[in-house]
Coordinates of C-alpha atoms in Angstrom, one line a residue:
X1 CA -19.0 -3.1 -45.1
X2 CA -20.9 -2.9 -41.8
X3 CA -24.5 -4.0 -41.6
X4 CA -27.3 -1.6 -41.0
X5 CA -27.7 -2.8 -37.4
X6 CA -24.0 -2.4 -36.8
X7 CA -23.9 1.1 -38.2
X8 CA -26.9 2.1 -36.1
X9 CA -25.3 0.6 -33.0
X10 CA -22.2 2.6 -33.6
X11 CA -24.2 5.7 -34.1
X12 CA -26.0 5.3 -30.8
X13 CA -22.8 4.5 -29.0
X14 CA -21.2 7.7 -30.4
X15 CA -24.2 9.8 -29.5
X16 CA -24.0 8.5 -25.9
X17 CA -20.2 8.9 -25.7
X18 CA -20.4 12.6 -26.8
X19 CA -23.3 13.1 -24.3
X20 CA -25.7 14.2 -27.1
X21 CA -29.4 13.4 -27.5
X22 CA -30.7 15.3 -24.5
X23 CA -34.3 16.4 -24.3
X24 CA -33.5 20.1 -24.3
X25 CA -31.4 22.3 -26.8
X26 CA -27.7 22.7 -26.3
X27 CA -26.7 26.4 -26.2
X28 CA -23.2 25.6 -27.4
X29 CA -24.6 25.1 -30.9
X30 CA -27.0 28.1 -31.0
X31 CA -24.5 30.5 -32.5
X32 CA -23.8 28.2 -35.4
X33 CA -27.5 27.6 -36.3
X34 CA -28.2 31.4 -36.1
X35 CA -25.2 32.1 -38.3
X36 CA -26.3 29.4 -40.8
X37 CA -29.8 30.8 -41.1
X38 CA -28.5 34.3 -41.7
X39 CA -25.6 33.2 -44.0
X40 CA -27.8 31.1 -46.3
X41 CA -30.9 33.3 -45.9
X42 CA -33.3 30.4 -44.8
X43 CA -36.0 30.6 -42.3
X44 CA -34.9 27.6 -40.3
X45 CA -31.6 25.9 -39.3
X46 CA -30.9 23.0 -36.9
X47 CA -28.3 20.7 -35.5
X48 CA -29.8 17.3 -35.2
X49 CA -28.9 13.8 -33.9
X50 CA -30.8 10.7 -34.7
X51 CA -31.9 8.6 -31.7
X52 CA -33.3 5.2 -32.5
X53 CA -36.9 6.5 -32.6
X54 CA -36.6 10.2 -32.8
X55 CA -34.8 13.1 -34.5
X56 CA -33.6 15.4 -31.8
X57 CA -32.8 19.1 -32.3
X58 CA -29.7 19.9 -30.3
X59 CA -30.1 23.5 -31.5
X60 CA -32.8 25.0 -33.7
X61 CA -33.3 28.5 -35.2
X62 CA -36.8 29.2 -36.4
X63 CA -38.3 25.9 -35.1
X64 CA -40.4 25.6 -32.0
X65 CA -40.0 22.0 -31.4
X66 CA -37.2 19.9 -29.8
X67 CA -37.7 16.6 -31.7
X68 CA -39.7 14.8 -34.3
X69 CA -40.4 11.2 -35.2
X70 CA -37.4 9.8 -36.9
X71 CA -39.3 8.2 -39.7
X72 CA -40.2 11.7 -40.9
X73 CA -36.6 13.0 -40.6
X74 CA -34.9 14.2 -43.8
X75 CA -31.6 13.5 -42.0
X76 CA -32.1 9.7 -42.3
X77 CA -30.8 10.1 -45.9
X78 CA -28.2 12.7 -44.9
X79 CA -26.3 10.4 -42.6
X80 CA -26.1 7.6 -45.3
X81 CA -24.0 9.7 -47.6
X82 CA -20.6 11.5 -47.5
X83 CA -21.7 14.8 -49.1
X84 CA -24.3 17.4 -48.5
X85 CA -27.8 16.1 -49.1
X86 CA -30.1 18.6 -50.8
X87 CA -33.9 18.5 -51.5
X88 CA -34.7 21.7 -53.6
X89 CA -38.5 21.2 -53.6
X90 CA -39.9 18.6 -51.3
X91 CA -43.4 18.9 -52.8
X92 CA -42.1 17.5 -56.1
X93 CA -39.9 14.8 -54.5
X94 CA -41.7 11.4 -54.2
X95 CA -39.6 10.6 -51.1
X96 CA -41.0 13.6 -49.1
X97 CA -44.1 15.0 -50.7
X98 CA -46.4 13.1 -48.3
X99 CA -44.1 13.8 -45.2
X100 CA -46.2 15.5 -42.4
X101 CA -43.4 18.1 -42.1
X102 CA -44.0 19.0 -45.7
X103 CA -47.8 18.8 -45.8
X104 CA -48.1 20.4 -42.3
X105 CA -46.0 22.6 -40.0
X106 CA -43.3 23.7 -40.5
X107 CA -44.2 23.3 -44.3
X108 CA -40.7 22.4 -45.4
X109 CA -40.0 22.7 -49.1
X110 CA -36.2 23.2 -49.2
X111 CA -33.7 21.0 -47.2
X112 CA -29.9 20.9 -47.2
X113 CA -28.1 18.8 -44.7
X114 CA -24.4 18.2 -44.1
X115 CA -23.5 15.0 -42.1
X116 CA -22.3 15.6 -38.6
X117 CA -19.4 13.1 -38.1
X118 CA -17.9 12.5 -34.7
X119 CA -15.3 10.1 -33.2
X120 CA -14.2 7.7 -35.9
X121 CA -16.2 9.4 -38.6
X122 CA -19.6 8.1 -37.4
X123 CA -22.5 10.2 -38.8
X124 CA -24.8 11.0 -35.8
X125 CA -27.0 13.6 -37.4
X126 CA -26.7 16.8 -39.5
X127 CA -26.3 20.5 -39.7
X128 CA -29.4 21.3 -41.8
X129 CA -31.0 24.2 -43.5
X130 CA -34.8 24.4 -44.0
X131 CA -37.0 26.8 -45.8
X132 CA -40.7 27.2 -46.6
X133 CA -39.9 28.1 -50.3
X134 CA -38.1 26.0 -52.9
X135 CA -34.6 27.1 -54.0
X136 CA -31.4 26.1 -55.7
X137 CA -28.3 25.2 -53.7
X138 CA -24.9 25.9 -55.5
X139 CA -21.7 23.9 -55.1
X140 CA -20.1 26.8 -53.2
X141 CA -23.0 26.8 -50.7
X142 CA -22.7 23.0 -50.3
X143 CA -19.0 23.5 -49.5
X144 CA -19.8 26.2 -46.9
X145 CA -22.4 24.1 -45.3
X146 CA -20.0 21.1 -45.1
X147 CA -17.4 23.4 -43.5
X148 CA -19.9 24.6 -40.9
X149 CA -20.8 21.0 -40.1
X150 CA -17.1 20.4 -39.3
X151 CA -17.2 23.4 -37.0
X152 CA -20.2 21.9 -35.2
X153 CA -18.3 18.5 -34.8
X154 CA -15.4 20.4 -33.3
X155 CA -17.7 22.2 -30.9
X156 CA -19.2 18.8 -29.9
X157 CA -15.8 17.4 -29.2
X158 CA -14.7 20.5 -27.2
X159 CA -18.0 20.4 -25.3
X160 CA -17.3 16.8 -24.3
X161 CA -13.8 17.6 -23.2
X162 CA -15.0 20.6 -21.2
X163 CA -17.7 18.5 -19.5
X164 CA -15.3 15.7 -18.7
X165 CA -12.9 18.2 -17.3
X166 CA -15.5 19.7 -15.1
X167 CA -16.6 16.3 -13.9
X168 CA -12.9 15.4 -13.2
X169 CA -12.4 18.7 -11.3
X170 CA -15.5 18.0 -9.3
X171 CA -14.2 14.5 -8.5
X172 CA -10.8 15.8 -7.5
X173 CA -12.3 18.5 -5.3
X174 CA -14.5 15.9 -3.6
X175 CA -11.5 13.6 -3.1
X176 CA -9.4 16.5 -1.8
X177 CA -12.1 17.4 0.7
X178 CA -12.4 13.8 1.8
X179 CA -8.6 13.6 2.2
X180 CA -8.6 16.8 4.2
X181 CA -11.4 15.5 6.5
X182 CA -9.5 12.2 7.0
X183 CA -6.2 13.8 7.7
X184 CA -7.8 16.2 10.2
X185 CA -9.6 13.4 12.0
X186 CA -6.5 11.3 12.9
X187 CA -4.8 11.6 16.3
X188 CA -1.3 11.7 14.8
X189 CA 0.2 14.8 13.3
X190 CA 0.6 14.4 9.5
X191 CA 2.5 16.5 7.0
X192 CA 3.5 15.8 3.4
X193 CA 6.5 17.6 2.0
X194 CA 7.7 17.9 -1.6
X195 CA 11.2 17.3 -2.9
X196 CA 12.3 20.7 -1.7
X197 CA 11.0 20.2 1.8
X198 CA 8.0 22.5 1.4
X199 CA 4.8 21.3 3.1
X200 CA 2.0 20.6 0.6
X201 CA -0.4 19.1 3.1
X202 CA -0.7 19.0 6.8
X203 CA -3.2 18.8 9.7
X204 CA -3.5 21.0 12.7
X205 CA -2.5 18.1 15.0
X206 CA 1.0 18.2 13.5
X207 CA 1.6 21.7 14.8
X208 CA -0.3 21.2 18.1
X209 CA 1.9 18.3 19.1
X210 CA 5.1 20.3 18.4
X211 CA 3.7 23.3 20.4
X212 CA 3.2 25.5 17.4
X213 CA 0.3 27.5 16.0
X214 CA -1.1 26.1 12.7
X215 CA -1.9 29.6 11.4
X216 CA 1.8 30.6 11.6
X217 CA 2.7 28.0 9.0
X218 CA 0.7 28.4 5.8
X219 CA 0.6 25.3 3.5
X220 CA 2.7 25.8 0.4
X221 CA 5.2 28.1 2.0
X222 CA 6.2 26.4 5.3
X223 CA 9.3 24.2 5.2
X224 CA 9.8 21.1 7.3
X225 CA 13.2 22.1 8.5
X226 CA 11.9 25.5 9.6
X227 CA 9.1 23.8 11.5
X228 CA 11.5 21.5 13.3
X229 CA 13.8 24.4 14.2
X230 CA 10.8 26.2 15.7
X231 CA 9.9 23.0 17.7
X232 CA 13.5 23.0 19.0
X233 CA 13.0 26.6 20.2
X234 CA 9.7 25.6 21.8
X235 CA 11.6 23.2 24.1
X236 CA 11.7 19.9 22.2
X237 CA 15.2 18.4 22.5
X238 CA 16.2 16.4 19.4
X239 CA 14.1 18.4 17.0
X240 CA 17.2 20.1 15.6
X241 CA 18.7 16.7 14.6
X242 CA 19.3 17.0 10.9
X243 CA 19.1 13.3 10.4
X244 CA 15.3 13.5 10.8
X245 CA 15.2 14.9 7.3
X246 CA 18.4 13.8 5.8
X247 CA 18.8 10.1 6.7
X248 CA 15.8 8.8 4.8
X249 CA 16.7 6.0 2.3
X250 CA 16.3 7.0 -1.3
X251 CA 14.5 3.8 -2.3
X252 CA 10.9 3.9 -3.5
X253 CA 9.8 1.6 -0.6
X254 CA 7.9 3.0 2.2
X255 CA 10.8 2.6 4.6
X256 CA 11.5 5.4 7.0
X257 CA 13.4 6.5 10.0
X258 CA 12.0 7.5 13.4
X259 CA 13.4 9.8 16.1
X260 CA 12.3 10.7 19.6
X261 CA 11.7 14.3 20.9
X262 CA 11.6 15.0 24.6
X263 CA 10.6 18.1 26.6
X264 CA 11.1 19.2 30.2
X265 CA 7.8 17.7 31.4
X266 CA 8.6 14.2 30.4
X267 CA 6.5 14.1 27.3
X268 CA 7.9 12.0 24.4
X269 CA 7.1 12.5 20.7
X270 CA 8.0 10.1 17.9
X271 CA 8.7 11.7 14.5
X272 CA 8.8 9.3 11.6
X273 CA 9.6 10.2 8.0
X274 CA 8.4 7.9 5.2
X275 CA 9.3 7.9 1.5
X276 CA 6.5 8.7 -0.9
X277 CA 6.3 8.8 -4.7
X278 CA 7.6 11.8 -6.7
X279 CA 10.5 12.4 -4.2
X280 CA 7.9 13.5 -1.6
X281 CA 8.1 12.5 2.0
X282 CA 5.6 12.0 4.8
X283 CA 6.2 13.2 8.4
X284 CA 4.2 11.5 11.2
X285 CA 4.3 12.9 14.7
X286 CA 2.6 11.0 17.6
X287 CA 2.7 11.3 21.3
X288 CA 4.2 8.0 22.7
X289 CA 4.5 9.2 26.4
X290 CA 1.8 6.9 27.7
X291 CA 3.1 4.0 25.6
X292 CA 6.6 4.5 27.0
X293 CA 5.2 4.6 30.5
X294 CA 3.3 1.4 30.0
X295 CA 6.4 -0.4 28.6
X296 CA 8.5 0.8 31.5
X297 CA 5.9 -0.4 34.0
X298 CA 5.7 -3.7 32.2
X299 CA 9.5 -4.1 32.2
X300 CA 9.7 -3.2 35.8
X301 CA 7.0 -5.6 36.7
X302 CA 8.6 -8.5 34.8
X303 CA 12.0 -7.7 36.3
X304 CA 10.5 -7.5 39.8
X305 CA 8.5 -10.7 39.5
X306 CA 11.5 -12.6 37.9
X307 CA 13.9 -11.5 40.6
X308 CA 11.3 -12.4 43.3
X309 CA 10.9 -15.9 41.7
X310 CA 14.6 -16.6 41.3
X311 CA 15.4 -16.7 45.0
X312 CA 12.7 -19.2 46.1
X313 CA 13.3 -21.2 42.9
X314 CA 17.0 -21.6 43.8
X315 CA 16.0 -22.9 47.3
X316 CA 13.4 -25.3 45.8
X317 CA 16.0 -26.7 43.3
X318 CA 18.6 -27.1 46.0
X319 CA 16.1 -28.8 48.4
X320 CA 15.0 -31.2 45.7
X321 CA 18.6 -32.1 44.8
X322 CA 19.3 -32.8 48.5
X323 CA 16.1 -34.8 48.9
X324 CA 17.0 -36.9 45.9
X325 CA 20.5 -37.6 47.1
X326 CA 19.7 -38.3 50.8
X327 CA 16.6 -40.3 50.2
X328 CA 18.4 -42.8 48.0
X329 CA 16.6 -46.1 47.9
X330 CA 14.2 -45.1 50.8
X331 CA 11.7 -43.7 48.3
X332 CA 9.5 -46.0 46.4
X333 CA 9.3 -45.7 42.6
X334 CA 6.4 -43.3 42.7
X335 CA 8.2 -41.0 45.1
X336 CA 11.3 -41.0 43.0
X337 CA 9.3 -40.1 39.9
X338 CA 7.6 -37.2 41.8
X339 CA 10.9 -35.8 42.9
X340 CA 12.3 -36.1 39.4
X341 CA 9.2 -34.4 38.0
X342 CA 9.4 -31.6 40.5
X343 CA 13.1 -31.2 39.7
X344 CA 12.4 -31.0 36.0
X345 CA 9.7 -28.4 36.4
X346 CA 11.8 -26.4 38.8
X347 CA 14.6 -26.4 36.2
X348 CA 12.2 -25.4 33.5
X349 CA 10.7 -22.6 35.6
X350 CA 14.2 -21.3 36.4
X351 CA 15.1 -21.3 32.7
X352 CA 12.0 -19.3 32.0
X353 CA 12.9 -16.7 34.6
X354 CA 16.4 -16.5 33.2
X355 CA 15.0 -16.0 29.7
X356 CA 12.6 -13.3 30.9
X357 CA 15.4 -11.5 32.6
X358 CA 17.5 -11.6 29.5
X359 CA 14.7 -10.2 27.4
X360 CA 14.1 -7.5 29.9
X361 CA 17.8 -6.6 29.8
X362 CA 17.9 -6.6 26.0
X363 CA 14.9 -4.3 26.0
X364 CA 16.5 -1.9 28.4
X365 CA 19.9 -2.1 26.8
X366 CA 21.3 -3.5 30.1
X367 CA 22.5 -6.9 28.8
X368 CA 26.2 -6.9 29.3
X369 CA 28.3 -8.0 26.3
X370 CA 32.1 -8.1 26.6
X371 CA 33.4 -8.0 23.1
X372 CA 36.9 -9.3 22.3
X373 CA 38.8 -11.3 19.8
X374 CA 37.8 -15.0 20.2
X375 CA 38.1 -18.4 18.6
X376 CA 34.5 -19.3 17.6
X377 CA 35.5 -22.9 17.2
X378 CA 36.0 -23.2 21.0
X379 CA 32.5 -21.8 21.5
X380 CA 31.0 -24.4 19.3
X381 CA 32.9 -27.3 20.9
X382 CA 31.8 -26.2 24.4
X383 CA 28.2 -25.8 23.4
X384 CA 28.0 -29.2 21.7
X385 CA 29.8 -31.0 24.6
X386 CA 27.4 -29.5 27.2
X387 CA 24.3 -30.4 25.1
X388 CA 25.1 -34.0 24.2
X389 CA 23.3 -35.4 27.4
X390 CA 20.4 -33.2 26.6
X391 CA 20.3 -34.5 23.0
X392 CA 20.5 -38.1 24.3
X393 CA 17.3 -37.5 26.2
X394 CA 15.6 -36.9 22.8
X395 CA 17.5 -39.9 21.3
X396 CA 19.3 -37.5 19.0
X397 CA 23.0 -37.1 18.2
X398 CA 25.0 -33.9 17.8
X399 CA 27.7 -34.0 15.0
X400 CA 30.1 -31.1 14.9
X401 CA 32.2 -30.2 11.9
X402 CA 34.4 -27.2 12.3
X403 CA 37.5 -25.5 11.1
X404 CA 40.4 -25.8 13.6
X405 CA 40.3 -22.1 14.3
X406 CA 37.5 -19.6 13.5
X407 CA 38.5 -16.0 14.4
X408 CA 35.6 -13.9 15.4
X409 CA 34.7 -10.9 17.6
X410 CA 32.3 -11.3 20.4
X411 CA 31.4 -12.3 23.9
X412 CA 32.0 -16.1 24.2
X413 CA 29.5 -16.5 27.0
X414 CA 26.7 -14.8 25.2
X415 CA 27.6 -16.4 21.8
X416 CA 27.5 -19.8 23.5
X417 CA 24.0 -18.9 24.8
X418 CA 22.9 -18.1 21.3
X419 CA 24.4 -21.3 19.8
X420 CA 23.0 -23.4 22.6
X421 CA 19.5 -22.1 21.9
X422 CA 19.8 -23.1 18.3
X423 CA 21.2 -26.6 19.0
X424 CA 18.7 -27.3 21.8
X425 CA 15.8 -26.3 19.5
X426 CA 17.1 -28.5 16.8
X427 CA 17.3 -31.5 19.3
X428 CA 13.7 -30.9 20.5
X429 CA 12.3 -30.8 16.9
X430 CA 14.3 -33.7 15.5
X431 CA 12.9 -37.2 15.2
X432 CA 14.4 -39.9 17.4
X433 CA 17.5 -41.5 15.8
X434 CA 18.4 -38.4 13.8
X435 CA 21.5 -36.2 13.8
X436 CA 21.7 -32.5 14.5
X437 CA 24.6 -31.2 12.4
X438 CA 26.6 -28.2 13.6
X439 CA 29.0 -26.7 11.1
X440 CA 31.5 -23.9 11.8
X441 CA 33.9 -22.3 9.3
X442 CA 35.3 -19.1 7.9
X443 CA 32.9 -17.8 5.2
X444 CA 33.9 -14.9 2.9
X445 CA 36.1 -13.4 5.6
X446 CA 33.5 -13.9 8.4
X447 CA 32.7 -16.6 11.0
X448 CA 29.7 -18.7 10.1
X449 CA 27.9 -21.4 12.0
X450 CA 25.0 -23.5 10.8
X451 CA 22.7 -25.8 12.8
X452 CA 20.7 -28.2 10.7
X453 CA 18.0 -30.7 11.8
X454 CA 15.8 -33.2 9.9
X455 CA 12.6 -32.3 11.6
X456 CA 9.2 -31.3 10.2
X457 CA 10.4 -27.8 9.2
X458 CA 8.9 -24.5 10.1
X459 CA 5.3 -23.8 8.9
X460 CA 5.1 -21.1 6.3
X461 CA 2.5 -19.1 8.2
X462 CA 4.8 -19.0 11.3
X463 CA 7.9 -17.7 9.5
X464 CA 7.0 -14.0 9.7
X465 CA 7.0 -14.1 13.6
X466 CA 9.5 -16.8 14.4
X467 CA 12.0 -14.3 16.0
X468 CA 9.3 -12.5 18.0
X469 CA 9.0 -12.9 21.8
X470 CA 6.8 -15.7 23.1
X471 CA 6.3 -16.9 19.5
X472 CA 5.5 -20.6 19.2
X473 CA 4.2 -22.6 16.3
X474 CA 0.8 -24.4 16.4
X475 CA 0.9 -27.6 18.6
X476 CA 0.8 -29.9 15.6
X477 CA 4.2 -28.5 14.5
X478 CA 5.9 -28.7 17.9
X479 CA 6.7 -32.5 18.0
X480 CA 5.6 -32.5 21.6
X481 CA 8.2 -29.9 22.6
X482 CA 7.1 -27.1 24.9
X483 CA 9.2 -24.0 25.4
X484 CA 9.0 -20.4 26.4
X485 CA 9.0 -18.9 22.9
X486 CA 11.9 -16.6 24.0
X487 CA 14.9 -18.5 22.9
X488 CA 15.1 -17.4 19.2
X489 CA 14.2 -13.8 20.2
X490 CA 17.1 -13.7 22.6
X491 CA 19.4 -15.4 20.1
X492 CA 18.6 -12.8 17.4
X493 CA 19.1 -10.0 19.8
X494 CA 22.5 -11.3 20.9
X495 CA 23.7 -11.8 17.3
X496 CA 22.6 -8.4 16.3
X497 CA 24.3 -6.9 19.4
X498 CA 27.5 -8.4 17.9
X499 CA 26.9 -6.8 14.5
X500 CA 26.1 -10.2 13.1
X501 CA 23.3 -11.7 11.0
X502 CA 20.9 -14.6 11.7
X503 CA 18.5 -16.3 9.4
X504 CA 17.3 -19.8 8.4
X505 CA 16.1 -22.0 5.5
X506 CA 13.4 -24.5 6.0
X507 CA 11.4 -27.0 3.8
X508 CA 8.3 -28.7 5.1
X509 CA 9.2 -32.3 6.0
X510 CA 12.9 -31.8 5.2
X511 CA 14.1 -30.0 8.3
X512 CA 15.5 -26.5 9.1
X513 CA 18.9 -25.0 8.9
X514 CA 19.7 -21.8 11.0
X515 CA 22.8 -19.9 10.4
X516 CA 24.7 -17.1 12.2
X517 CA 27.4 -14.9 10.6
X518 CA 29.7 -12.8 12.9
X519 CA 32.5 -10.3 12.1
X520 CA 35.9 -12.0 12.0
X521 CA 38.0 -9.1 13.2
X522 CA 37.4 -6.3 15.6
X523 CA 37.0 -2.9 13.9
X524 CA 39.3 -0.2 15.0
X525 CA 37.7 3.0 16.3
X526 CA 38.5 6.0 14.1

């Protein structure tokens, strides 16, 4: 059995939940109180709720007040029972004969109240009848009053639902307006299409970039395929490519496909389609003309600088080689060290130029790859033999374990470049006296090579960008080795050009193992 305090707390919580107890009457209940007064032929009827200190009239017929002190409320006893509470003559009832509402206005003598129960059956107040004359109240009348109280409870619950619905609609409208303002403010063209391809949201920029008029494409009727067809007629080549709309993965991830559109004036648009929930999709159109021009200028600049550097570097390397040979013992120890240092730096700079040129070729698609059937085992043997002197400079050994023959498809020169990058990196990051293990074998019908070292491992925070250009770990993880940060980017590009895969496993303090998988046989063209 709940205590009085608990019951009162529940009452106040229920009143607050149903948004009752306001300081003004609620018109939703007026029809009931008017009907109750006429049906039972009393001078007053009211719907009340009991606040902690006051009795509040949510609706009142024949009363000119909105509330009274709770200690004088007849409803205090009504809410304690399950049935209708009746006082046939208050002047002769010791509980109420001294009540100010009996001795003074409104001079109550008769009272009948049915508990008003809401939520989990909590009595929050009453539907009550009041009269200035004493009278009897029959069992039939009690039942009618109880039924009317249930109607009042139903109205209160519907009233709450209606108010919450209005509040929710207002919130949704505000959110929709905010979304509209946000979509209209972005520089990209945005459109959201449903599963059938009909646009349910779009901004004006979407149409402007495609050379169309927004007013010609009403939301809710315009279709994405029709808009792209119109863009094709407006001069955008590539807009009629059906894969823009048909090649999107069906997964729930926000993975998409992007296509480029070109017009006669050299403008370039990128159209990307992303998957959204509910089988919807998002189309994003943006002008990438300036970005492409900047990339082209950067690539041309890098290519020009690299080519301009290569010629004098070749001369410098040759001159240092001749100087080292002809000088012989004529140079003192400091002189020989300076020549050796200059040679090493010239070699390093030449390697950097070569790497930059390779990256530029990869970006422009100009890197030549001559694919044929090869024995990958020979590539591994050649790479290891060439790098053993390099490994010795780091006091590291290279151990090769390979199948006798490893059929693969690829360009042996480029693949050797990729493998060499992995092995040289492993040597650089291995501690002195350790072994870099190179393994080659046929794995599940494909050629696979692994390069494992016992170095410090790859930092977790660096793993997301390890294959990016110019990416290098923090100095404390480099073991004193300095590179261009291009080797792994070039290696990944070469492997992917061959239709292969590259990845790695690494544990801090336990080393790193890179692996490459290549197709074993050349596919026949259909």
